[in-house]
Tab-separated table of C-alpha atoms and ligand atoms in Angstrom:
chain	number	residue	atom	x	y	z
Z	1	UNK	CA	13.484	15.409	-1.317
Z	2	UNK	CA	9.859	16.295	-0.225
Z	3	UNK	CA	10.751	15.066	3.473
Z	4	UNK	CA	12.881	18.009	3.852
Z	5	UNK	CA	11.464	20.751	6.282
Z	6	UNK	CA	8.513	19.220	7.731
Z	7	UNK	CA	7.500	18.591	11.370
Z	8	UNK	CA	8.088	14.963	11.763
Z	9	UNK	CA	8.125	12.504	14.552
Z	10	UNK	CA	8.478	8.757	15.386
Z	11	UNK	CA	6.099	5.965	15.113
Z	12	UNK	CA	6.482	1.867	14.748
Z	13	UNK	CA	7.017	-1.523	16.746
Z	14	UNK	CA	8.977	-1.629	20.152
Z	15	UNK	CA	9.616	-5.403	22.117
Z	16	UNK	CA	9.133	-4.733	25.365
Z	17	UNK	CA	9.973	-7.593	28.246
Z	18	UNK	CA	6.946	-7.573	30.396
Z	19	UNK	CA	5.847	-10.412	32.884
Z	20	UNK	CA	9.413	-12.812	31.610
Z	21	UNK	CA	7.767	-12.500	27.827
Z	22	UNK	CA	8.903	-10.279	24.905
Z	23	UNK	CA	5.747	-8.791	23.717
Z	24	UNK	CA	5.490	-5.929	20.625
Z	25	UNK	CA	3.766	-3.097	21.590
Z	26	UNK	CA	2.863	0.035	18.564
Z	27	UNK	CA	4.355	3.022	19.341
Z	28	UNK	CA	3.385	6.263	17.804
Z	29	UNK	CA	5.011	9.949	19.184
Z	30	UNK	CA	2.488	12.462	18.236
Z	31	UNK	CA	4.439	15.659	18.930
Z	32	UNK	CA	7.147	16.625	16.089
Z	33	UNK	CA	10.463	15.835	17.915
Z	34	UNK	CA	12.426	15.949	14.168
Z	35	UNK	CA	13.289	17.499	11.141
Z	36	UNK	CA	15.500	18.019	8.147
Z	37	UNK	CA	16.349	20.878	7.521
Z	38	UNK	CA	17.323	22.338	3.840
Z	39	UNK	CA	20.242	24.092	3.267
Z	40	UNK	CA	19.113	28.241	2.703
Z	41	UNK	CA	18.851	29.237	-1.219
Z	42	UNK	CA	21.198	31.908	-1.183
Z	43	UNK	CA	23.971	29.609	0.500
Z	44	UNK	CA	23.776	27.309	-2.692
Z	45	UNK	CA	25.900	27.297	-5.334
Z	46	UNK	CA	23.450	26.278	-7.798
Z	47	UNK	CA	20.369	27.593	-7.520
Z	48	UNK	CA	18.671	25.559	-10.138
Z	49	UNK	CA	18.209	22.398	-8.722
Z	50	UNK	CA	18.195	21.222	-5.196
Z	51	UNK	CA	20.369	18.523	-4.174
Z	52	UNK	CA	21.775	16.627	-1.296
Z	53	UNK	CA	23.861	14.151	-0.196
Z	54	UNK	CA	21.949	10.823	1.265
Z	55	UNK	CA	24.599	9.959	3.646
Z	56	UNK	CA	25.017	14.202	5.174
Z	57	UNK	CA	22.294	16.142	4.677
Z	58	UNK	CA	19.206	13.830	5.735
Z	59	UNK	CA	20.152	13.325	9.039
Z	60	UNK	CA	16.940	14.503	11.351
Z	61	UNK	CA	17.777	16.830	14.034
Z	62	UNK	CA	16.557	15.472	17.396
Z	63	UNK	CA	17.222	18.502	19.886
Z	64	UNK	CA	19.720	20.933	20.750
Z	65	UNK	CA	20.676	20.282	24.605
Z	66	UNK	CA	20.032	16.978	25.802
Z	67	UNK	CA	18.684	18.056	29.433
Z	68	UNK	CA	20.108	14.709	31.812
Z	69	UNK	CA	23.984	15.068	30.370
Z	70	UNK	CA	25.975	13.358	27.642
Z	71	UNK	CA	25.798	9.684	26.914
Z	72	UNK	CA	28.772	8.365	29.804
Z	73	UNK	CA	31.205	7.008	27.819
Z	74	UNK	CA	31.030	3.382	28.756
Z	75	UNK	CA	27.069	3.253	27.663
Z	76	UNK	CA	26.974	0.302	25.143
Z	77	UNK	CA	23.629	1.022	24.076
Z	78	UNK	CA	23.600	2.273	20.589
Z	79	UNK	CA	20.643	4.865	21.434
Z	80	UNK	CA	20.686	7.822	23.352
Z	81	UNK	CA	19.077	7.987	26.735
Z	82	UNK	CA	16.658	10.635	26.009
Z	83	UNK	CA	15.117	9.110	22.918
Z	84	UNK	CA	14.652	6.194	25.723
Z	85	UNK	CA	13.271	8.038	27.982
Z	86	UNK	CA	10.523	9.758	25.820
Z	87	UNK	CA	9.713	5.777	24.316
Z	88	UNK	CA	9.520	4.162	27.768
Z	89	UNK	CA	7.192	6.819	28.384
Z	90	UNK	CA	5.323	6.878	25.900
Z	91	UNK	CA	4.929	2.578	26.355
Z	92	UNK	CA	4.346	3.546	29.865
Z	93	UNK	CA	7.207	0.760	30.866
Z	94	UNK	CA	10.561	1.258	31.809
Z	95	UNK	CA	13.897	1.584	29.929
Z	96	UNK	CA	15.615	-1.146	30.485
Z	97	UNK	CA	12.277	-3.438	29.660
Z	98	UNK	CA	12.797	-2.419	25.697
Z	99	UNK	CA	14.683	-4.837	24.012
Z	100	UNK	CA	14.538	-3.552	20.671
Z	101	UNK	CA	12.392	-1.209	17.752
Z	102	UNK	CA	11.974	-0.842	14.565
Z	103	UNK	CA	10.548	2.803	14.227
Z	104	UNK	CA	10.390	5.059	10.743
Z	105	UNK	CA	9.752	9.115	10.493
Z	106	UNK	CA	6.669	9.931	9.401
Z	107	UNK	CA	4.887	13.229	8.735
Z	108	UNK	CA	2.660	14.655	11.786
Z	109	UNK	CA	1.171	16.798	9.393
Z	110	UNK	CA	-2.844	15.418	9.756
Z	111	UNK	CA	-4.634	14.460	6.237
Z	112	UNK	CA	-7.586	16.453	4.957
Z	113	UNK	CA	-9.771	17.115	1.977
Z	114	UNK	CA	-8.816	19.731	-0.214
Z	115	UNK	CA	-9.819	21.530	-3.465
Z	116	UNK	CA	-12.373	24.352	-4.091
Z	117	UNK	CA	-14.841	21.701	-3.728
Z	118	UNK	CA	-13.068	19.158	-1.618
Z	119	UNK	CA	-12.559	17.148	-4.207
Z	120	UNK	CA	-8.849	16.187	-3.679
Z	121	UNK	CA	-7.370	14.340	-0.657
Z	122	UNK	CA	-4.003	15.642	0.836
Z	123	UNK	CA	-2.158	12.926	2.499
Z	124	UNK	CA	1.047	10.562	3.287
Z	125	UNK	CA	1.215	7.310	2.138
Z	126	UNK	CA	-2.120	7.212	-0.160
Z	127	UNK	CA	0.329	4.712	-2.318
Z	128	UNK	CA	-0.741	2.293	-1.494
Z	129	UNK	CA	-3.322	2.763	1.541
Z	130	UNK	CA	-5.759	4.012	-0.515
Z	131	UNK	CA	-6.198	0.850	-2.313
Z	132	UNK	CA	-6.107	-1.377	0.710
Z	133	UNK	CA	-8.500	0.881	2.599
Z	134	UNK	CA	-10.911	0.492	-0.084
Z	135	UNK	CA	-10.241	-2.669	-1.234
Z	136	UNK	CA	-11.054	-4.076	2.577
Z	137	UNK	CA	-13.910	-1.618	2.567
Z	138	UNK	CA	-15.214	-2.958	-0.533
Z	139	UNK	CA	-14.615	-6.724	1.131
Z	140	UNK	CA	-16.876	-5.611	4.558
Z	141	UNK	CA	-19.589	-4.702	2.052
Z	142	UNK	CA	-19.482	-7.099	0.008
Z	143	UNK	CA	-20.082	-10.027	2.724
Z	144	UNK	CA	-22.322	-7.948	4.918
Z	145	UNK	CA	-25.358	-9.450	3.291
Z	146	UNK	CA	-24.975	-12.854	4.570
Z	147	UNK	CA	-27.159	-13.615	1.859
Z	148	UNK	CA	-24.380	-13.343	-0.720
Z	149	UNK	CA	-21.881	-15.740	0.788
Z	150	UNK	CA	-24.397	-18.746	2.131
Z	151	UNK	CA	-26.068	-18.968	-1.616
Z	152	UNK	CA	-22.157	-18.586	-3.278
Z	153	UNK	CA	-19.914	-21.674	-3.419
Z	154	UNK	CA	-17.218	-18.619	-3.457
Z	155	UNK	CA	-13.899	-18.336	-0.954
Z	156	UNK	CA	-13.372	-14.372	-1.001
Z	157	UNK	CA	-9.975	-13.473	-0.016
Z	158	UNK	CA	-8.624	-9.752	1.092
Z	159	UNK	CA	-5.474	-9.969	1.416
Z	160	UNK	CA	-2.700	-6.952	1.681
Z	161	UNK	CA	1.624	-7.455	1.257
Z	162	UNK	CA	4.255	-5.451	3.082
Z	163	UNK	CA	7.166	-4.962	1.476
Z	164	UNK	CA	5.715	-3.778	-2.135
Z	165	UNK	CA	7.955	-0.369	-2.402
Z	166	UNK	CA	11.067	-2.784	-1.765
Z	167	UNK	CA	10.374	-5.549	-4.431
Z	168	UNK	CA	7.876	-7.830	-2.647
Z	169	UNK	CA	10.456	-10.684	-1.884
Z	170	UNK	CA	10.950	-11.179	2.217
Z	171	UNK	CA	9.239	-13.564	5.081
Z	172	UNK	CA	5.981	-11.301	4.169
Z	173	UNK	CA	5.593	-9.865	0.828
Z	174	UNK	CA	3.996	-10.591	-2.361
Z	175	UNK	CA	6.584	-13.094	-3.318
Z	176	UNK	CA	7.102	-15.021	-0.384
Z	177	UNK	CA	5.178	-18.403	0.086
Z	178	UNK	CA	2.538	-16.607	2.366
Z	179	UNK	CA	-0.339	-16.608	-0.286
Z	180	UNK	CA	-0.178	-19.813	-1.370
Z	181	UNK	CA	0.329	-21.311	1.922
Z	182	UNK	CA	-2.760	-19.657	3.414
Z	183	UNK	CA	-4.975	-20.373	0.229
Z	184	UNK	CA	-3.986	-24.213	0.726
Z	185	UNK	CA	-4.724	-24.484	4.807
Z	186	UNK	CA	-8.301	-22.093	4.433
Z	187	UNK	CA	-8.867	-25.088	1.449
Z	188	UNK	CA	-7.742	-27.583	4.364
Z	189	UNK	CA	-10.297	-25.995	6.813
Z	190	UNK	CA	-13.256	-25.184	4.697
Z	191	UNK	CA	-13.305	-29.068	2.310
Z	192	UNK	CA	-13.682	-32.198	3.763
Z	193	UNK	CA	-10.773	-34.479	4.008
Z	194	UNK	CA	-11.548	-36.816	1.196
Z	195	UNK	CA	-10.519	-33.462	-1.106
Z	196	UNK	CA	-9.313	-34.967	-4.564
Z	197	UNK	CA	-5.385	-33.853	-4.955
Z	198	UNK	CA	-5.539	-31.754	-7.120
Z	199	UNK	CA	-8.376	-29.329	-5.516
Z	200	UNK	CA	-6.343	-26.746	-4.494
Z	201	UNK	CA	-4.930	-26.102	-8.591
Z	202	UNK	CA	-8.314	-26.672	-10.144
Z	203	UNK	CA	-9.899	-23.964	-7.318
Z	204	UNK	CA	-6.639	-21.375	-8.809
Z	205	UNK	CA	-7.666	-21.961	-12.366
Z	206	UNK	CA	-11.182	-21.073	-11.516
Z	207	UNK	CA	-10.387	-18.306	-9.243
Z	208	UNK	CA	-9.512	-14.045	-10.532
Z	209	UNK	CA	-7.207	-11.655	-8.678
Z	210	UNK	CA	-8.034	-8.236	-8.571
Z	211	UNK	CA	-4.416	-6.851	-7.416
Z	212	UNK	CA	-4.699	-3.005	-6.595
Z	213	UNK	CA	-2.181	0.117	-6.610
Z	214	UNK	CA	-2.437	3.711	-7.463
Z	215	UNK	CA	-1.261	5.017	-10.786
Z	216	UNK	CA	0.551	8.292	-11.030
Z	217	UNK	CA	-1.129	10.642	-13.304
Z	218	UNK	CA	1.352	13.788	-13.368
Z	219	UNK	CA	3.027	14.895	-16.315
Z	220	UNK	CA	1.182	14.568	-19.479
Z	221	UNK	CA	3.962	14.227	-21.928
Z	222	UNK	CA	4.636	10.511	-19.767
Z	223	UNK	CA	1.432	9.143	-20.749
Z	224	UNK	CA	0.035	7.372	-23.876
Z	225	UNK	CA	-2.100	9.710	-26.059
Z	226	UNK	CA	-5.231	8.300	-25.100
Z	227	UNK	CA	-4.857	6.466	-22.055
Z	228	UNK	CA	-4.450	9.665	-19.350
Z	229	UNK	CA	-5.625	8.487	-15.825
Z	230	UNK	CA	-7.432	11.619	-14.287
Z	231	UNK	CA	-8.541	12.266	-11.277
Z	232	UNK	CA	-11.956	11.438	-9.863
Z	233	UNK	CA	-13.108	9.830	-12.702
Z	234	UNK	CA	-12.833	5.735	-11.393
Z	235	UNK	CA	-10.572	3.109	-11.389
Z	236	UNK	CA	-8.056	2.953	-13.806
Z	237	UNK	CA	-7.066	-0.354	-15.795
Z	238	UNK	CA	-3.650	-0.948	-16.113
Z	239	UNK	CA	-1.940	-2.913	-19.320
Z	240	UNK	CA	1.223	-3.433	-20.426
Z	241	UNK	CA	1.911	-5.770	-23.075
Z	242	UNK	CA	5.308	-6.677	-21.412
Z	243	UNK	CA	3.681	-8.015	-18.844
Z	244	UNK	CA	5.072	-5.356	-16.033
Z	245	UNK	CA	0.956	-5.536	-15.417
Z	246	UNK	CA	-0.733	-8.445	-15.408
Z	247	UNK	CA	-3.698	-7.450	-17.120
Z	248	UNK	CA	-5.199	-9.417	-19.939
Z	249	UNK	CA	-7.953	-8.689	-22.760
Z	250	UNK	CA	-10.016	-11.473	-20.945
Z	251	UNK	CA	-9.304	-10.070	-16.982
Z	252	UNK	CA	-10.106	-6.233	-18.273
Z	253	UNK	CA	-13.731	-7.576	-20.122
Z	254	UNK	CA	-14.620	-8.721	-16.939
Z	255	UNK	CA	-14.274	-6.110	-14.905
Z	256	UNK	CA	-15.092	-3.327	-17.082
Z	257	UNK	CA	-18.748	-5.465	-17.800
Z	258	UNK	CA	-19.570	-5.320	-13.705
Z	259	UNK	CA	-18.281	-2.062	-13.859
Z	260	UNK	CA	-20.919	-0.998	-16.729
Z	261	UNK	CA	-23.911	-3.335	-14.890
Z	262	UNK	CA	-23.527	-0.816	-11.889
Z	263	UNK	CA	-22.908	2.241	-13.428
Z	264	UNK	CA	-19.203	2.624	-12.179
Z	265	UNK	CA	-16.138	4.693	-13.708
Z	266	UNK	CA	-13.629	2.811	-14.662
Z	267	UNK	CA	-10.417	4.318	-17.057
Z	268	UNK	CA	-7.913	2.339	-19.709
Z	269	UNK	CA	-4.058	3.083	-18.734
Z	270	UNK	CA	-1.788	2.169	-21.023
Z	271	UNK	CA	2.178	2.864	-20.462
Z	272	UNK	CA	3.605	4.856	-23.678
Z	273	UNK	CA	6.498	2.655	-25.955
Z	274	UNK	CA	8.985	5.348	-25.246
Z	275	UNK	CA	8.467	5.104	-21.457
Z	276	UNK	CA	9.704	3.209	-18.630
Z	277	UNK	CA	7.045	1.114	-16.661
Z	278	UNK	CA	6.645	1.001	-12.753
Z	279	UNK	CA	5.192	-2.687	-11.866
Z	280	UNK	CA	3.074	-4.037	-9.209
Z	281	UNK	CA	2.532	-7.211	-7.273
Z	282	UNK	CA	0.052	-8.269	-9.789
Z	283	UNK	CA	2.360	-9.932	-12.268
Z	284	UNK	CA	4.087	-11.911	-8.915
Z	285	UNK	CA	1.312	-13.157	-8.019
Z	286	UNK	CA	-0.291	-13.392	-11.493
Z	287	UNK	CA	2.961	-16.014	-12.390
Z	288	UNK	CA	3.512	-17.651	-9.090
Z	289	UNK	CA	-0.121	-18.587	-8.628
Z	290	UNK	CA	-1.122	-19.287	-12.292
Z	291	UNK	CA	-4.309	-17.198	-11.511
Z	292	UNK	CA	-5.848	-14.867	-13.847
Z	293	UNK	CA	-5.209	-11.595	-12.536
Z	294	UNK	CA	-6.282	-7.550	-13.416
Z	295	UNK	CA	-4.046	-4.929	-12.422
Z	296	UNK	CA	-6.335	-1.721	-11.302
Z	297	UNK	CA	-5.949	1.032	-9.189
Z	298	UNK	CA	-6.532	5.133	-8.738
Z	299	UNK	CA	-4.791	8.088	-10.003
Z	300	UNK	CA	-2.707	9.691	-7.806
Z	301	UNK	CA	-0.588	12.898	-7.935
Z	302	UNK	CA	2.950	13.154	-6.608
Z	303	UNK	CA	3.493	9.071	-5.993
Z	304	UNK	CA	6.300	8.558	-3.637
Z	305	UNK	CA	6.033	11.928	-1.970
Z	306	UNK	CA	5.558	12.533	1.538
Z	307	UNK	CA	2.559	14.759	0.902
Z	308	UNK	CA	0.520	12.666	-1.932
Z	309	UNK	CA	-2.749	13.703	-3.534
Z	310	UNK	CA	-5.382	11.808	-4.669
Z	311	UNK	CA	-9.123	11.935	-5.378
Z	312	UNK	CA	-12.195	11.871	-3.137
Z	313	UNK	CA	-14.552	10.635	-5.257
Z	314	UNK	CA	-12.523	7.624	-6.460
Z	315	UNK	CA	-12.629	6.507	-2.740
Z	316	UNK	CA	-16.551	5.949	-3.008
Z	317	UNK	CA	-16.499	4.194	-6.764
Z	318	UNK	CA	-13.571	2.066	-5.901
Z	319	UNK	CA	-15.362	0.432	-2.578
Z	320	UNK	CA	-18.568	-0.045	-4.564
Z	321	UNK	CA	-16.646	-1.303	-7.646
Z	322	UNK	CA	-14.515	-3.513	-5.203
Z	323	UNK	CA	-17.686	-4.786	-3.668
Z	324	UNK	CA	-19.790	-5.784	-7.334
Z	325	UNK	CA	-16.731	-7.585	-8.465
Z	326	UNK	CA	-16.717	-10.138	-5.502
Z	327	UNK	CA	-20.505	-10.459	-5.135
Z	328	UNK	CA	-20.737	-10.663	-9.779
Z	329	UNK	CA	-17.671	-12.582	-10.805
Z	330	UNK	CA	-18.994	-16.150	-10.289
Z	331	UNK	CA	-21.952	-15.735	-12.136
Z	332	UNK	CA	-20.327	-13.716	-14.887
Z	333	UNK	CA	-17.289	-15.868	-15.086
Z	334	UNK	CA	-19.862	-18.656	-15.955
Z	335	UNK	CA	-20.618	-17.407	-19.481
Z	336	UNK	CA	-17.278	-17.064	-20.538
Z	337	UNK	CA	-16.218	-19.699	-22.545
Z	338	UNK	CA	-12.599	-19.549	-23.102
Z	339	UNK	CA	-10.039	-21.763	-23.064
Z	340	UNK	CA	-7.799	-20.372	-20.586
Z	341	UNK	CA	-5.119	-23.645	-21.038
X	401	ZN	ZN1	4.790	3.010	-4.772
């Protein structure tokens, strides 16, 4: 209900025919051209909670007077010709050359800093771009001393899934064959061809996946005693002895021991017994890989909101944190001896 009453507008892929090839070209309408509007307090007949109908009430309004005349009646298109008009313009191409789109609402509301001290970000969508901005941020670092890949044996992989807020299974997500597929043909690539054949399962067993998404903070009475997230105060750990993270006592040691070597934050999270548990694509990956695997992430206030909040400082700790764990792990991983089996 938080995307009632704010300026929105349109942004997301359009095929356009260009040249006799279908091409997609990003699309992104900065003015606020929508909204959903709520109905006034004093017209509802309870006043206690808000509430709505999906299928009625969150229909955006677009304009009031479409300014070239009504749709003629023997238009099959199923969109209306001014909505065209403003996308063909904005692709700089011409109506009938867009084939199809697939465009959401967002927010045009900009992000910022926030907090007496600017220690809070204001922002859509920091679940889960938070994580994969610093998790790639943390990969750039990591490899931009050349020195630390050409004296590693290591394969570092970034890698970030669509489709997480849905359930991870489609052409694309966590639980499609894209990870495994890719991790065989960079194996493919990088080995020489008289690779033993079973290279590719002995590299999993040896390999750890950090998998990373915010954790939601709010509420205190929904968290375990002692395991509160908090802002700004590092990554949090995430376990869950059913699994719905796919944390272990072994995964957690090692990060929390690079974590300690450089002097980075790091938090335990653990789900109270009385509470439902949100999941991740950790324990996806965690089962259909067979790789050991942490779940980690930030706090975050008001998940799932258009308007989240999160913390500035975490931003910093994370990339450095993300960037110790790929350069350490090797070395650290050697003086474990566990039998993993
Ligand atoms: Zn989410």
């Amino acid at each position: 209900n938080t995307w009632f009453d704010r300026d929105l507008s349109l942004a997301g892929r359009c095929i356009v025919e260009e040249n006799g090839k279908y091409r997609q070209r990003l699309v992104k309408i900065e003015k606020p051209i929508l909204r959903i509007p709520t109905l006034a307090i004093h017209l509802e007949s309870n006043r206690d909670s808000f509430q709505f109908n999906k299928e009625n009430h969150l229909m955006p309004i677009f304009a009031q007077k479409v300014l070239n005349g009504e749709k003629p009646e023997n238009d099959k298109t199923k969109h209306h010709p001014e909505m065209m008009d403003l996308l063909a313009k904005e692709l700089n191409t011409d109506v009938k050359n867009i084939k199809d789109f697939d465009l959401v609402l967002y927010d045009t509301n900009k992000s910022t800093l926030g907090g007496l001290n600017d220690e809070f970000i204001f922002s859509g969508r920091l679940d889960n771009q938070l994580m994969t901005y610093t998790g790639l941020q943390g990969y750039i670092n990591a490899n931009k001393d050349i020195t630390s890949l050409t004296e590693s044996s290591d394969c570092r992989v970034y890698v970030s899934f669509d489709h997480e807020e849905i359930g991870s299974t489609s052409d694309r997500g966590a639980d499609s064959a894209f990870i495994d597929t890719i991790l065989k043909r960079i194996m493919k690539m990088e080995v020489s061809q008289t690779i033993s054949p079973t290279a590719y399962q002995e590299a999993i067993r040896k390999s750890y996946l950090c998998s990373a998404h915010a954790v939601h903070p709010n509420y205190p009475e929904k968290h375990e005693a002692l395991h509160k997230p908090k802002l700004n105060e590092g990554m949090v750990i995430k376990t869950n002895f059913n699994q719905r993270y796919a944390t272990t006592d072994l995964t957690a040691l090692l990060f929390k021991t690079i974590a300690e070597k450089n002097n980075l934050p790091y938090q335990d999270f653990v789900v109270r017994n009385d509470s439902p548990c949100g999941s991740t694509i950790g324990p996806i990956l965690s089962s259909k890989l067979g790789i050991r695997t942490i779940d980690v992430g930030c706090a975050q206030l008001s998940m799932h909101s258009i308007r989240e909040t999160g913390g500035a400082k975490d931003v910093e700790t994370s990339i450095e944190l993300f960037k110790h764990y790929l350069q350490e792990f090797s070395e650290l991983d050697e003086k474990f001896e566990i039998d993993y089996e």
